[in-house]
Amino acid sequence: NAGVTQTPKFQVLKTGQSMTLQCAQDMNHNSMYWYRQDPGMGLRLIYYSASEGTTDKGEVPNGYNVSRLNKREFSLRLESAAPSQTSVYFCASRETRSYNEQFFGPGTRLTVL
Amino acid sequence: GDSVTQMEGPVTLSEEAFLTINCTYTATGYPSLFWYVQYPGEGLQLLLKATKADDKGSNKGFEATYRKETTSFHLEKGSVQVSDSAVYFCALRFQGGSEKLVFGKGTKLTVNP
């Protein structure tokens, strides 16, 4: 099992450009999450999806959209990138039973110039 | 709102020293508590967890006890190794309610030989 995979690993954008970060998991998990990690801020939840076909806003959703394409995949889109979106983005997944943990991908480091 | 407060880092120790990283939380109800570890260049991994008061989570020589009376979940290890150098995150999640994890800001640990 590959676990949670993310593409790309690194990306540099200019202000105003758009891009989609891809995430896939092969653990048959129902729930998937997108976080951003900034120095001194910990991880903050952008969006999450409790199941295929549903998405909900997290703590910092502005400037982002998400798509839960199927049970495996959960993408994050920046329609018009801004320098404030320079961050490391992590995708995670979880089986929504009992006290199961979240499994994290390796991250995407995004720089917006 | 719900929050997690971790001791400020960075923390620098010599090999075989005793480690404590403090974590306190503010929440209504009875959350589950977690410690995640992030090694350089990687995503987060669950280190240990506790789901109710007085539970002790342990893994790889690390321990933390869920203290409801002091709303704390301090991470300890009796003898750290160079390989323990990483960033450690305390987090909470409510049982049966929101699926979201609330993270502390992280504490960077460096262990010198």
PDB file of C-alpha atoms in Angstrom:
ATOM      1  CA  ASN A   1       0.000   0.000   0.000  1.00  0.00           C
ATOM      2  CA  ALA A   2       1.240   3.466  -0.884  1.00  0.00           C
ATOM      3  CA  GLY A   3      -0.891   5.134   1.816  1.00  0.00           C
ATOM      4  CA  VAL A   4      -1.591   8.792   1.035  1.00  0.00           C
ATOM      5  CA  THR A   5       0.145  10.225  -2.024  1.00  0.00           C
ATOM      6  CA  GLN A   6       0.328  13.857  -3.109  1.00  0.00           C
ATOM      7  CA  THR A   7       1.410  15.519  -6.317  1.00  0.00           C
ATOM      8  CA  PRO A   8       3.347  17.609  -7.025  1.00  0.00           C
ATOM      9  CA  LYS A   9       6.003  17.695  -4.292  1.00  0.00           C
ATOM     10  CA  PHE A  10       7.077  21.242  -5.141  1.00  0.00           C
ATOM     11  CA  GLN A  11       5.469  24.040  -7.136  1.00  0.00           C
ATOM     12  CA  VAL A  12       6.240  27.674  -7.833  1.00  0.00           C
ATOM     13  CA  LEU A  13       3.436  29.906  -9.100  1.00  0.00           C
ATOM     14  CA  LYS A  14       3.095  33.543 -10.010  1.00  0.00           C
ATOM     15  CA  THR A  15       0.387  35.632  -8.384  1.00  0.00           C
ATOM     16  CA  GLY A  16      -2.910  35.074 -10.152  1.00  0.00           C
ATOM     17  CA  GLN A  17      -2.065  31.673 -11.606  1.00  0.00           C
ATOM     18  CA  SER A  18      -4.214  28.654 -10.829  1.00  0.00           C
ATOM     19  CA  MET A  19      -3.324  25.109  -9.967  1.00  0.00           C
ATOM     20  CA  THR A  20      -4.721  21.917  -8.486  1.00  0.00           C
ATOM     21  CA  LEU A  21      -3.033  19.845  -5.822  1.00  0.00           C
ATOM     22  CA  GLN A  22      -3.811  16.157  -6.113  1.00  0.00           C
ATOM     23  CA  CYS A  23      -4.256  13.677  -3.285  1.00  0.00           C
ATOM     24  CA  ALA A  24      -5.071   9.987  -3.389  1.00  0.00           C
ATOM     25  CA  GLN A  25      -5.316   7.264  -0.756  1.00  0.00           C
ATOM     26  CA  ASP A  26      -5.447   3.508  -1.188  1.00  0.00           C
ATOM     27  CA  MET A  27      -6.660   2.586   2.304  1.00  0.00           C
ATOM     28  CA  ASN A  28     -10.380   2.731   1.454  1.00  0.00           C
ATOM     29  CA  HIS A  29     -10.873   5.553   3.963  1.00  0.00           C
ATOM     30  CA  ASN A  30     -14.091   7.533   4.022  1.00  0.00           C
ATOM     31  CA  SER A  31     -12.735  10.852   5.310  1.00  0.00           C
ATOM     32  CA  MET A  32     -10.121  13.054   3.680  1.00  0.00           C
ATOM     33  CA  TYR A  33      -8.630  16.394   4.706  1.00  0.00           C
ATOM     34  CA  TRP A  34      -6.527  19.258   3.403  1.00  0.00           C
ATOM     35  CA  TYR A  35      -4.282  21.216   5.792  1.00  0.00           C
ATOM     36  CA  ARG A  36      -1.772  23.983   5.388  1.00  0.00           C
ATOM     37  CA  GLN A  37       1.312  24.288   7.554  1.00  0.00           C
ATOM     38  CA  ASP A  38       2.939  27.656   8.162  1.00  0.00           C
ATOM     39  CA  PRO A  39       5.898  28.442  10.436  1.00  0.00           C
ATOM     40  CA  GLY A  40       4.773  28.971  14.022  1.00  0.00           C
ATOM     41  CA  MET A  41       1.138  28.216  13.148  1.00  0.00           C
ATOM     42  CA  GLY A  42       0.917  24.446  13.309  1.00  0.00           C
ATOM     43  CA  LEU A  43      -1.492  22.808  10.889  1.00  0.00           C
ATOM     44  CA  ARG A  44      -4.744  24.490   9.972  1.00  0.00           C
ATOM     45  CA  LEU A  45      -7.625  22.699   8.305  1.00  0.00           C
ATOM     46  CA  ILE A  46      -8.667  24.095   4.919  1.00  0.00           C
ATOM     47  CA  TYR A  47     -11.418  21.685   3.858  1.00  0.00           C
ATOM     48  CA  TYR A  48     -12.480  18.165   4.644  1.00  0.00           C
ATOM     49  CA  SER A  49     -14.689  15.489   3.175  1.00  0.00           C
ATOM     50  CA  ALA A  50     -16.482  13.057   5.458  1.00  0.00           C
ATOM     51  CA  SER A  51     -17.476  10.812   2.580  1.00  0.00           C
ATOM     52  CA  GLU A  52     -17.572  10.645  -1.187  1.00  0.00           C
ATOM     53  CA  GLY A  53     -19.729  13.464  -2.514  1.00  0.00           C
ATOM     54  CA  THR A  54     -19.551  15.699   0.575  1.00  0.00           C
ATOM     55  CA  THR A  55     -17.178  18.513   1.467  1.00  0.00           C
ATOM     56  CA  ASP A  56     -17.087  21.013   4.330  1.00  0.00           C
ATOM     57  CA  LYS A  57     -15.117  24.116   5.165  1.00  0.00           C
ATOM     58  CA  GLY A  58     -12.444  24.046   7.797  1.00  0.00           C
ATOM     59  CA  GLU A  59     -10.690  26.855   9.592  1.00  0.00           C
ATOM     60  CA  VAL A  60      -9.129  28.651   6.581  1.00  0.00           C
ATOM     61  CA  PRO A  61     -11.141  27.901   3.390  1.00  0.00           C
ATOM     62  CA  ASN A  62     -10.940  31.295   1.674  1.00  0.00           C
ATOM     63  CA  GLY A  63      -9.164  31.208  -1.679  1.00  0.00           C
ATOM     64  CA  TYR A  64      -9.510  27.440  -2.078  1.00  0.00           C
ATOM     65  CA  ASN A  65     -11.937  24.961  -3.599  1.00  0.00           C
ATOM     66  CA  VAL A  66     -12.007  21.183  -3.282  1.00  0.00           C
ATOM     67  CA  SER A  67     -13.389  18.219  -5.169  1.00  0.00           C
ATOM     68  CA  ARG A  68     -13.961  14.743  -3.805  1.00  0.00           C
ATOM     69  CA  LEU A  69     -13.722  13.023  -7.151  1.00  0.00           C
ATOM     70  CA  ASN A  70     -14.323   9.536  -5.776  1.00  0.00           C
ATOM     71  CA  LYS A  71     -13.536   7.668  -2.593  1.00  0.00           C
ATOM     72  CA  ARG A  72      -9.796   7.632  -3.366  1.00  0.00           C
ATOM     73  CA  GLU A  73      -9.159  11.171  -4.530  1.00  0.00           C
ATOM     74  CA  PHE A  74      -9.535  14.624  -2.983  1.00  0.00           C
ATOM     75  CA  SER A  75      -8.128  17.604  -4.864  1.00  0.00           C
ATOM     76  CA  LEU A  76      -7.449  21.176  -3.718  1.00  0.00           C
ATOM     77  CA  ARG A  77      -7.661  24.021  -6.222  1.00  0.00           C
ATOM     78  CA  LEU A  78      -6.255  27.518  -6.025  1.00  0.00           C
ATOM     79  CA  GLU A  79      -8.124  29.587  -8.616  1.00  0.00           C
ATOM     80  CA  SER A  80      -6.012  32.737  -8.335  1.00  0.00           C
ATOM     81  CA  ALA A  81      -2.917  32.179  -6.231  1.00  0.00           C
ATOM     82  CA  ALA A  82      -1.729  34.850  -3.798  1.00  0.00           C
ATOM     83  CA  PRO A  83       1.593  35.156  -1.920  1.00  0.00           C
ATOM     84  CA  SER A  84      -0.322  34.501   1.330  1.00  0.00           C
ATOM     85  CA  GLN A  85      -0.965  30.983   0.044  1.00  0.00           C
ATOM     86  CA  THR A  86       2.743  30.149   0.122  1.00  0.00           C
ATOM     87  CA  SER A  87       2.775  27.170   2.456  1.00  0.00           C
ATOM     88  CA  VAL A  88       3.233  23.440   2.777  1.00  0.00           C
ATOM     89  CA  TYR A  89       0.007  21.589   2.049  1.00  0.00           C
ATOM     90  CA  PHE A  90      -0.794  18.221   3.577  1.00  0.00           C
ATOM     91  CA  CYS A  91      -3.530  15.808   2.654  1.00  0.00           C
ATOM     92  CA  ALA A  92      -4.753  13.248   5.179  1.00  0.00           C
ATOM     93  CA  SER A  93      -7.282  10.448   5.323  1.00  0.00           C
ATOM     94  CA  ARG A  94      -9.054   8.531   8.047  1.00  0.00           C
ATOM     95  CA  GLU A  95     -11.435   5.648   8.453  1.00  0.00           C
ATOM     96  CA  THR A  96     -14.381   7.175  10.295  1.00  0.00           C
ATOM     97  CA  ARG A  97     -14.919   4.589  12.950  1.00  0.00           C
ATOM     98  CA  SER A  98     -14.045   4.643  16.573  1.00  0.00           C
ATOM     99  CA  TYR A  99     -10.859   6.501  17.408  1.00  0.00           C
ATOM    100  CA  ASN A 100      -8.946   5.911  14.186  1.00  0.00           C
ATOM    101  CA  GLU A 101      -6.042   8.158  13.403  1.00  0.00           C
ATOM    102  CA  GLN A 102      -5.478  10.397  10.410  1.00  0.00           C
ATOM    103  CA  PHE A 103      -2.785   9.288   7.948  1.00  0.00           C
ATOM    104  CA  PHE A 104      -0.839  12.075   6.279  1.00  0.00           C
ATOM    105  CA  GLY A 105       0.731  12.426   2.868  1.00  0.00           C
ATOM    106  CA  PRO A 106       4.295  13.739   2.372  1.00  0.00           C
ATOM    107  CA  GLY A 107       3.174  17.278   1.549  1.00  0.00           C
ATOM    108  CA  THR A 108       3.367  19.773  -1.314  1.00  0.00           C
ATOM    109  CA  ARG A 109       5.590  22.809  -0.886  1.00  0.00           C
ATOM    110  CA  LEU A 110       3.990  25.724  -2.750  1.00  0.00           C
ATOM    111  CA  THR A 111       5.603  29.099  -3.329  1.00  0.00           C
ATOM    112  CA  VAL A 112       3.603  31.970  -4.812  1.00  0.00           C
ATOM    113  CA  LEU A 113       5.705  34.849  -6.107  1.00  0.00           C
TER     114      LEU A 113
ATOM    115  CA  GLY B   1     -13.147  27.828  20.915  1.00  0.00           C
ATOM    116  CA  ASP B   2     -11.175  24.643  21.228  1.00  0.00           C
ATOM    117  CA  SER B   3      -7.425  25.103  21.291  1.00  0.00           C
ATOM    118  CA  VAL B   4      -4.137  23.399  22.069  1.00  0.00           C
ATOM    119  CA  THR B   5      -1.149  25.161  23.587  1.00  0.00           C
ATOM    120  CA  GLN B   6       2.320  23.668  23.379  1.00  0.00           C
ATOM    121  CA  MET B   7       5.520  24.836  24.943  1.00  0.00           C
ATOM    122  CA  GLU B   8       7.510  27.130  22.712  1.00  0.00           C
ATOM    123  CA  GLY B   9      10.512  25.687  20.988  1.00  0.00           C
ATOM    124  CA  PRO B  10      13.000  24.997  19.792  1.00  0.00           C
ATOM    125  CA  VAL B  11      14.227  22.475  22.326  1.00  0.00           C
ATOM    126  CA  THR B  12      17.842  21.298  22.137  1.00  0.00           C
ATOM    127  CA  LEU B  13      19.025  18.332  24.208  1.00  0.00           C
ATOM    128  CA  SER B  14      22.003  16.061  24.418  1.00  0.00           C
ATOM    129  CA  GLU B  15      21.606  12.370  23.693  1.00  0.00           C
ATOM    130  CA  GLU B  16      20.223  10.385  26.661  1.00  0.00           C
ATOM    131  CA  ALA B  17      18.683  13.481  28.267  1.00  0.00           C
ATOM    132  CA  PHE B  18      15.129  13.485  29.628  1.00  0.00           C
ATOM    133  CA  LEU B  19      12.495  15.121  27.454  1.00  0.00           C
ATOM    134  CA  THR B  20       9.279  16.864  28.425  1.00  0.00           C
ATOM    135  CA  ILE B  21       7.140  18.793  25.964  1.00  0.00           C
ATOM    136  CA  ASN B  22       4.171  20.439  27.644  1.00  0.00           C
ATOM    137  CA  CYS B  23       0.721  20.452  26.088  1.00  0.00           C
ATOM    138  CA  THR B  24      -2.477  21.869  27.534  1.00  0.00           C
ATOM    139  CA  TYR B  25      -5.869  22.145  25.924  1.00  0.00           C
ATOM    140  CA  THR B  26      -9.064  24.124  26.137  1.00  0.00           C
ATOM    141  CA  ALA B  27     -12.207  22.312  25.121  1.00  0.00           C
ATOM    142  CA  THR B  28     -15.778  21.645  26.127  1.00  0.00           C
ATOM    143  CA  GLY B  29     -16.495  17.988  26.666  1.00  0.00           C
ATOM    144  CA  TYR B  30     -14.005  15.165  26.521  1.00  0.00           C
ATOM    145  CA  PRO B  31     -11.750  15.150  23.493  1.00  0.00           C
ATOM    146  CA  SER B  32      -9.343  12.473  22.334  1.00  0.00           C
ATOM    147  CA  LEU B  33      -5.729  13.617  22.534  1.00  0.00           C
ATOM    148  CA  PHE B  34      -2.844  12.864  20.208  1.00  0.00           C
ATOM    149  CA  TRP B  35       0.834  13.448  19.697  1.00  0.00           C
ATOM    150  CA  TYR B  36       2.030  13.518  16.089  1.00  0.00           C
ATOM    151  CA  VAL B  37       5.676  13.621  14.984  1.00  0.00           C
ATOM    152  CA  GLN B  38       7.055  15.135  11.775  1.00  0.00           C
ATOM    153  CA  TYR B  39      10.546  14.085  10.714  1.00  0.00           C
ATOM    154  CA  PRO B  40      12.436  16.423   8.369  1.00  0.00           C
ATOM    155  CA  GLY B  41      10.933  16.492   4.892  1.00  0.00           C
ATOM    156  CA  GLU B  42       8.077  14.149   5.770  1.00  0.00           C
ATOM    157  CA  GLY B  43       4.394  14.265   6.641  1.00  0.00           C
ATOM    158  CA  LEU B  44       3.004  13.811  10.132  1.00  0.00           C
ATOM    159  CA  GLN B  45       2.850  10.397  11.779  1.00  0.00           C
ATOM    160  CA  LEU B  46       0.811   9.454  14.809  1.00  0.00           C
ATOM    161  CA  LEU B  47       3.138   8.889  17.772  1.00  0.00           C
ATOM    162  CA  LEU B  48       0.607   8.069  20.493  1.00  0.00           C
ATOM    163  CA  LYS B  49      -2.931   8.779  21.602  1.00  0.00           C
ATOM    164  CA  ALA B  50      -5.296   8.685  24.587  1.00  0.00           C
ATOM    165  CA  THR B  51      -9.062   8.668  24.365  1.00  0.00           C
ATOM    166  CA  LYS B  52     -10.215   9.189  27.955  1.00  0.00           C
ATOM    167  CA  ALA B  53      -9.079  10.634  31.245  1.00  0.00           C
ATOM    168  CA  ASP B  54      -6.130   8.867  32.928  1.00  0.00           C
ATOM    169  CA  ASP B  55      -5.309   6.904  29.773  1.00  0.00           C
ATOM    170  CA  LYS B  56      -1.579   6.676  29.075  1.00  0.00           C
ATOM    171  CA  GLY B  57      -0.448   6.540  25.473  1.00  0.00           C
ATOM    172  CA  SER B  58       2.992   5.130  24.739  1.00  0.00           C
ATOM    173  CA  ASN B  59       5.139   4.338  21.711  1.00  0.00           C
ATOM    174  CA  LYS B  60       8.871   4.184  20.910  1.00  0.00           C
ATOM    175  CA  GLY B  61       9.750   5.086  24.494  1.00  0.00           C
ATOM    176  CA  PHE B  62       7.517   8.177  24.497  1.00  0.00           C
ATOM    177  CA  GLU B  63       4.634   8.485  26.962  1.00  0.00           C
ATOM    178  CA  ALA B  64       1.819  10.921  27.659  1.00  0.00           C
ATOM    179  CA  THR B  65      -1.004  10.756  30.209  1.00  0.00           C
ATOM    180  CA  TYR B  66      -4.419  12.331  29.677  1.00  0.00           C
ATOM    181  CA  ARG B  67      -4.965  14.531  32.758  1.00  0.00           C
ATOM    182  CA  LYS B  68      -8.491  15.896  32.847  1.00  0.00           C
ATOM    183  CA  GLU B  69      -7.981  17.821  36.089  1.00  0.00           C
ATOM    184  CA  THR B  70      -5.138  19.859  34.611  1.00  0.00           C
ATOM    185  CA  THR B  71      -6.329  19.619  30.949  1.00  0.00           C
ATOM    186  CA  SER B  72      -2.862  18.450  29.991  1.00  0.00           C
ATOM    187  CA  PHE B  73      -1.206  15.792  27.834  1.00  0.00           C
ATOM    188  CA  HIS B  74       2.546  16.290  28.308  1.00  0.00           C
ATOM    189  CA  LEU B  75       4.937  14.229  26.196  1.00  0.00           C
ATOM    190  CA  GLU B  76       7.893  12.570  27.961  1.00  0.00           C
ATOM    191  CA  LYS B  77      10.794  10.338  27.079  1.00  0.00           C
ATOM    192  CA  GLY B  78      13.402   9.140  29.527  1.00  0.00           C
ATOM    193  CA  SER B  79      16.406   9.054  27.197  1.00  0.00           C
ATOM    194  CA  VAL B  80      16.294  10.779  23.827  1.00  0.00           C
ATOM    195  CA  GLN B  81      18.293   9.755  20.771  1.00  0.00           C
ATOM    196  CA  VAL B  82      19.588  11.740  17.816  1.00  0.00           C
ATOM    197  CA  SER B  83      16.945   9.994  15.712  1.00  0.00           C
ATOM    198  CA  ASP B  84      14.207  11.648  17.820  1.00  0.00           C
ATOM    199  CA  SER B  85      15.039  15.020  16.285  1.00  0.00           C
ATOM    200  CA  ALA B  86      11.760  16.157  14.741  1.00  0.00           C
ATOM    201  CA  VAL B  87       8.817  18.495  15.222  1.00  0.00           C
ATOM    202  CA  TYR B  88       6.186  17.265  17.685  1.00  0.00           C
ATOM    203  CA  PHE B  89       2.534  18.323  17.506  1.00  0.00           C
ATOM    204  CA  CYS B  90      -0.110  17.933  20.175  1.00  0.00           C
ATOM    205  CA  ALA B  91      -3.681  17.663  18.865  1.00  0.00           C
ATOM    206  CA  LEU B  92      -7.229  17.068  20.031  1.00  0.00           C
ATOM    207  CA  ARG B  93     -10.383  15.682  18.439  1.00  0.00           C
ATOM    208  CA  PHE B  94     -13.868  15.346  19.778  1.00  0.00           C
ATOM    209  CA  GLN B  95     -15.436  11.938  19.898  1.00  0.00           C
ATOM    210  CA  GLY B  96     -18.611  11.521  17.953  1.00  0.00           C
ATOM    211  CA  GLY B  97     -18.748  15.110  16.843  1.00  0.00           C
ATOM    212  CA  SER B  98     -16.573  17.062  14.477  1.00  0.00           C
ATOM    213  CA  GLU B  99     -13.989  14.991  12.672  1.00  0.00           C
ATOM    214  CA  LYS B 100     -11.535  17.815  12.761  1.00  0.00           C
ATOM    215  CA  LEU B 101      -8.192  17.741  14.538  1.00  0.00           C
ATOM    216  CA  VAL B 102      -7.082  20.892  16.315  1.00  0.00           C
ATOM    217  CA  PHE B 103      -3.295  21.138  16.374  1.00  0.00           C
ATOM    218  CA  GLY B 104      -0.853  22.974  18.559  1.00  0.00           C
ATOM    219  CA  LYS B 105       1.841  25.041  16.850  1.00  0.00           C
ATOM    220  CA  GLY B 106       4.481  22.344  17.135  1.00  0.00           C
ATOM    221  CA  THR B 107       7.731  22.035  19.082  1.00  0.00           C
ATOM    222  CA  LYS B 108      10.980  21.452  17.257  1.00  0.00           C
ATOM    223  CA  LEU B 109      13.340  19.068  19.053  1.00  0.00           C
ATOM    224  CA  THR B 110      17.016  18.757  18.185  1.00  0.00           C
ATOM    225  CA  VAL B 111      19.076  16.060  19.877  1.00  0.00           C
ATOM    226  CA  ASN B 112      22.841  16.397  19.682  1.00  0.00           C
ATOM    227  CA  PRO B 113      25.239  13.451  19.985  1.00  0.00           C
TER     228      PRO B 113
END
